[in-house]
Coordinates of C-alpha atoms in Angstrom, one line a residue:
M1 CA 0.0 0.0 0.1
D2 CA 1.4 3.4 -1.0
S3 CA 1.7 5.5 2.0
S4 CA 2.5 8.7 0.1
L5 CA -0.2 11.3 0.8
H6 CA -0.2 13.0 -2.6
T7 CA -1.0 9.7 -4.3
H8 CA -4.2 9.1 -2.4
P9 CA -7.5 9.5 -4.2
W10 CA -8.6 12.3 -1.8
S11 CA -5.4 14.3 -2.5
R12 CA -5.9 14.0 -6.3
R13 CA -9.5 15.0 -5.9
L14 CA -8.6 18.1 -3.8
R15 CA -5.9 19.2 -6.2
R16 CA -8.4 18.9 -9.0
A17 CA -10.9 20.9 -7.2
L18 CA -8.3 23.7 -6.5
D19 CA -7.3 23.6 -10.2
A20 CA -10.9 23.7 -11.6
P21 CA -11.6 27.4 -11.2
A22 CA -8.8 28.3 -13.8
R23 CA -10.8 26.5 -16.5
W24 CA -14.1 28.2 -15.7
E25 CA -14.1 30.6 -18.8
F26 CA -17.7 31.8 -17.8
L27 CA -16.0 33.8 -15.0
D28 CA -14.4 36.0 -17.6
T29 CA -17.7 37.7 -18.2
A30 CA -17.4 39.2 -14.7
A31 CA -13.6 39.2 -14.3
E32 CA -12.6 41.3 -17.3
P33 CA -14.7 44.4 -16.6
L34 CA -14.0 44.0 -12.9
A35 CA -10.2 43.9 -13.6
G36 CA -10.5 47.0 -15.8
A37 CA -12.4 48.7 -13.0
V38 CA -9.7 47.9 -10.4
A39 CA -6.9 48.9 -12.8
G40 CA -8.6 52.2 -13.4
L41 CA -9.0 53.2 -9.5
P42 CA -7.2 56.6 -8.9
L43 CA -4.7 55.2 -6.5
G44 CA -1.7 57.1 -7.7
P45 CA 1.5 56.0 -5.8
Y46 CA -0.5 53.9 -3.4
R47 CA -0.9 51.3 -6.2
D48 CA 2.8 50.5 -6.0
A49 CA 2.6 50.4 -2.3
L50 CA -0.3 47.9 -2.3
H51 CA 1.6 45.8 -4.9
G52 CA 4.5 45.7 -2.3
V53 CA 7.1 47.3 -4.5
W54 CA 8.6 48.9 -1.5
L55 CA 8.8 45.5 0.3
G56 CA 10.3 43.6 -2.6
H57 CA 7.5 41.0 -2.7
P58 CA 3.7 41.0 -2.9
L59 CA 2.1 42.8 0.2
H60 CA -1.2 40.9 0.1
P61 CA 0.1 37.6 1.5
A62 CA 1.7 39.5 4.5
L63 CA -1.5 41.4 5.3
V64 CA -3.6 38.3 5.1
Q65 CA -1.9 37.1 8.4
F66 CA -3.6 39.7 10.5
P67 CA -7.4 39.0 9.9
L68 CA -6.7 35.2 9.7
G69 CA -4.7 35.3 13.0
C70 CA -7.4 37.5 14.7
W71 CA -10.3 35.2 13.6
L72 CA -8.4 31.9 14.4
S73 CA -7.6 33.4 17.9
A74 CA -11.3 34.5 18.4
G75 CA -12.4 31.0 17.5
L76 CA -10.3 29.5 20.3
L77 CA -11.3 32.2 22.9
D78 CA -15.0 31.7 22.0
W79 CA -14.9 28.3 23.8
T80 CA -12.7 29.5 26.6
P81 CA -14.5 30.4 29.8
A82 CA -14.8 34.1 30.6
A83 CA -12.9 35.1 27.4
H84 CA -15.8 36.2 25.2
R85 CA -14.9 39.9 25.4
G86 CA -11.5 39.1 23.9
A87 CA -13.1 37.0 21.1
D88 CA -15.4 39.9 20.2
R89 CA -12.6 42.3 20.0
L90 CA -10.6 40.0 17.8
V91 CA -13.5 39.5 15.4
A92 CA -13.9 43.2 15.1
A93 CA -10.2 43.7 14.6
G94 CA -10.1 41.1 11.9
L95 CA -13.0 42.9 10.1
L96 CA -11.1 46.2 10.2
A97 CA -8.0 44.5 8.8
A98 CA -9.9 42.8 6.1
G99 CA -10.4 46.0 4.0
P100 CA -6.8 46.9 3.3
T101 CA -6.0 43.3 2.9
A102 CA -8.6 42.8 0.2
L103 CA -7.7 46.0 -1.6
A104 CA -4.0 44.9 -1.9
G105 CA -5.3 41.6 -3.2
W106 CA -7.7 43.1 -5.8
V107 CA -4.8 45.4 -7.1
D108 CA -2.6 42.3 -7.7
W109 CA -5.4 40.3 -9.2
A110 CA -6.2 42.9 -11.7
R111 CA -2.9 42.3 -13.3
L112 CA -3.0 38.5 -13.7
D113 CA -3.7 36.6 -16.9
P114 CA -7.2 35.0 -17.4
P115 CA -6.7 31.6 -15.8
R116 CA -5.1 32.9 -12.7
R117 CA -7.7 35.6 -12.6
R118 CA -10.4 33.1 -12.6
T119 CA -9.0 31.3 -9.5
G120 CA -8.4 34.7 -7.9
L121 CA -12.1 35.6 -8.5
V122 CA -13.2 32.5 -6.7
H123 CA -10.7 33.0 -4.0
A124 CA -12.1 36.5 -3.5
G125 CA -15.7 35.4 -3.5
V126 CA -15.1 32.6 -0.8
N127 CA -13.2 35.3 1.3
T128 CA -16.0 37.7 0.9
T129 CA -18.4 35.3 2.1
G130 CA -16.2 34.7 5.1
V131 CA -16.1 38.4 5.8
L132 CA -19.9 38.7 5.6
L133 CA -20.3 35.7 8.0
Y134 CA -17.9 37.4 10.5
G135 CA -19.8 40.6 10.1
A136 CA -23.0 38.9 11.1
S137 CA -21.2 37.1 13.9
L138 CA -20.2 40.5 15.3
A139 CA -23.7 41.8 14.9
A140 CA -25.1 38.7 16.8
R141 CA -22.6 39.2 19.6
C142 CA -23.5 42.9 20.1
R143 CA -27.2 41.9 20.4
G144 CA -26.3 39.4 23.1
R145 CA -26.9 36.3 20.9
R146 CA -23.6 34.9 21.8
M147 CA -24.1 31.3 20.6
H148 CA -25.5 32.4 17.3
G149 CA -22.3 34.6 17.0
R150 CA -20.0 31.7 17.9
L151 CA -21.6 29.5 15.2
L152 CA -21.5 32.2 12.5
G153 CA -17.8 32.7 13.5
L154 CA -17.0 29.1 13.0
A155 CA -18.8 29.2 9.6
G156 CA -16.7 32.3 8.8
L157 CA -13.5 30.6 9.8
A158 CA -14.3 27.6 7.5
A159 CA -15.0 30.0 4.6
V160 CA -11.7 32.0 5.0
S161 CA -9.8 28.8 5.5
A162 CA -11.1 27.6 2.2
G163 CA -10.2 31.0 0.7
A164 CA -6.7 30.6 2.1
A165 CA -6.3 27.3 0.5
L166 CA -7.3 28.8 -2.9
G167 CA -4.9 31.7 -2.3
G168 CA -2.0 29.3 -1.5
H169 CA -2.8 27.3 -4.7
L170 CA -2.9 30.5 -6.7
S171 CA 0.4 31.8 -5.3
Y172 CA 2.4 28.5 -5.3
R173 CA 0.8 26.0 -7.7
Q174 CA -0.2 28.6 -10.2
A175 CA 2.8 31.0 -9.5
A176 CA 0.9 34.2 -9.4
G177 CA 3.3 35.9 -7.1
P178 CA 6.8 34.5 -7.2
N179 CA 9.8 36.5 -8.7
R180 CA 10.1 35.0 -12.3
A181 CA 13.6 36.3 -12.6
A182 CA 14.9 34.3 -9.7
A183 CA 16.2 31.6 -12.0
V184 CA 18.4 34.0 -14.0
P185 CA 21.6 33.7 -11.9
P186 CA 22.0 29.9 -12.4
L187 CA 21.4 30.3 -16.1
A188 CA 23.7 33.3 -16.6
P189 CA 27.3 32.8 -17.8
S190 CA 30.0 32.9 -15.0
D191 CA 32.3 35.0 -17.1
W192 CA 32.2 37.6 -19.8
V193 CA 30.4 36.6 -23.0
G194 CA 29.9 38.3 -26.3
L195 CA 26.6 39.5 -27.7
G196 CA 27.8 40.9 -31.0
V197 CA 29.0 44.1 -32.7
V198 CA 27.8 47.2 -31.0
D199 CA 26.8 48.9 -34.3
D200 CA 24.4 46.0 -35.0
F201 CA 22.2 47.2 -32.1
P202 CA 19.9 50.0 -33.2
P203 CA 20.0 53.0 -30.8
A204 CA 17.0 53.4 -28.4
E205 CA 15.3 50.2 -29.3
P206 CA 15.2 47.1 -27.2
V207 CA 16.8 44.1 -28.9
R208 CA 16.5 40.4 -27.6
R209 CA 19.6 38.2 -27.6
M210 CA 20.2 34.8 -26.3
V211 CA 23.1 33.8 -24.0
G212 CA 22.9 30.1 -23.9
E213 CA 19.4 29.2 -22.5
L214 CA 18.9 32.8 -21.1
A215 CA 17.2 35.6 -23.0
V216 CA 18.4 39.1 -22.5
V217 CA 17.3 42.5 -23.8
V218 CA 19.8 45.1 -25.0
V219 CA 19.2 48.8 -25.2
R220 CA 21.9 50.9 -26.8
D221 CA 22.4 54.6 -26.1
G222 CA 25.2 55.9 -28.2
D223 CA 28.3 53.8 -27.3
D224 CA 26.8 52.6 -24.2
C225 CA 24.5 49.6 -23.8
Q226 CA 22.2 48.5 -21.0
V227 CA 21.4 44.9 -20.7
L228 CA 18.7 43.3 -18.6
A229 CA 17.1 39.8 -18.3
D230 CA 14.4 39.7 -21.0
R231 CA 11.6 37.9 -19.0
C232 CA 9.8 40.3 -16.7
A233 CA 10.0 39.3 -13.0
H234 CA 6.2 39.6 -12.8
L235 CA 4.7 37.1 -15.3
S236 CA 7.6 36.6 -17.7
G237 CA 6.5 39.2 -20.3
P238 CA 9.1 39.9 -22.9
L239 CA 10.8 43.2 -22.2
S240 CA 12.3 43.2 -25.7
E241 CA 8.8 44.0 -26.9
G242 CA 8.4 46.7 -24.4
T243 CA 8.7 50.5 -24.6
L244 CA 11.4 52.9 -23.4
M245 CA 10.5 55.7 -21.3
D246 CA 12.6 58.1 -19.1
G247 CA 15.5 55.7 -18.6
C248 CA 13.1 52.8 -17.9
L249 CA 11.8 49.8 -19.9
R250 CA 8.1 49.1 -19.7
C251 CA 6.8 45.6 -19.9
P252 CA 4.2 45.2 -22.7
W253 CA 2.0 42.8 -20.7
H254 CA 1.1 44.3 -17.5
G255 CA 3.0 47.7 -17.4
S256 CA 5.8 47.0 -14.9
E257 CA 8.6 49.5 -15.4
F258 CA 12.3 48.8 -14.6
R259 CA 15.2 51.2 -14.5
L260 CA 17.7 50.4 -17.1
R261 CA 20.8 51.2 -15.2
D262 CA 20.1 48.9 -12.2
G263 CA 17.0 47.0 -12.9
E264 CA 15.1 48.4 -10.0
V265 CA 11.2 48.4 -10.1
V266 CA 10.0 52.0 -10.8
H267 CA 6.3 51.0 -11.2
G268 CA 4.6 47.6 -10.4
P269 CA 3.0 45.1 -10.5
A270 CA 6.4 43.6 -10.4
T271 CA 8.0 43.7 -7.0
A272 CA 11.4 42.1 -7.6
P273 CA 14.1 44.0 -9.5
Q274 CA 15.1 42.8 -12.9
P275 CA 18.6 41.2 -13.2
V276 CA 21.0 43.6 -14.9
F277 CA 24.2 42.7 -16.6
E278 CA 27.6 44.5 -16.6
T279 CA 28.8 45.5 -20.0
R280 CA 32.0 46.2 -21.8
V281 CA 33.0 46.8 -25.4
L282 CA 36.1 45.2 -26.8
S283 CA 37.1 45.9 -30.4
G284 CA 33.7 47.1 -31.1
H285 CA 32.0 43.9 -29.7
L286 CA 29.6 44.0 -26.8
E287 CA 30.3 41.7 -23.8
I288 CA 28.3 41.0 -20.7
R289 CA 28.3 39.3 -17.4
L290 CA 25.7 39.2 -14.6
T291 CA 26.1 42.0 -12.0
E292 CA 26.6 40.7 -8.5
P293 CA 23.7 41.7 -6.2
T294 CA 24.4 44.3 -3.6

């Protein structure tokens, strides 16, 4: 008998259930206009803050810990003698934290591709159900209907736990949040490698080149060249098909902007910097090597 958990029928059914929303194309009817509405919110610089550009990775998973922690703790205190006041406060604190947590999630969600966006929409719907249940639980507690409030709290905890499972699946199985450029260093050459004659690169135009298995993008400015990894750290968009603007390169897929000189994120949704290469010109030929991180 195979004792490995992932081979058990229940495990396969669970994974199929978590995978299923990505194939529900009917969700696009609601997801597409909603994503446009979220992308159009006048958030200004707060949009990058909500993405987590300042943090170096998505902010939403970090914020999630607070409401979930409050509600899980409330669930334990609900069944502890003389601890009901603490449980009530924790339910209320979780509801207060749910707003900014959800906003950060929606901002990230609006920049996903359709399959991931469908999973994210179901994730948001399940979590919204949990928030509504906790709102009803708090209302029942305030009216003195404590047992009713406890039961609604348990239902809310079940809902947000299911939402957390979907969120984890979206983040890790469907890779909605990882740094897609993290694999660049192992693929990059360990020493200087040639890319071609400098004059073959048209000025102020992103050009894609291959270095072994690694794609890079070259931007020439006079006799100087800037070279970044070609695949965007957000969702692997081709930066060589992007646009140049004020010393930055803008991804054509979701609009992330990277500073050419050091690969730093200027605007999200990307949160991780783009790997940048050192350059030198020998006898009119451009050579590169990966810049050591600082």
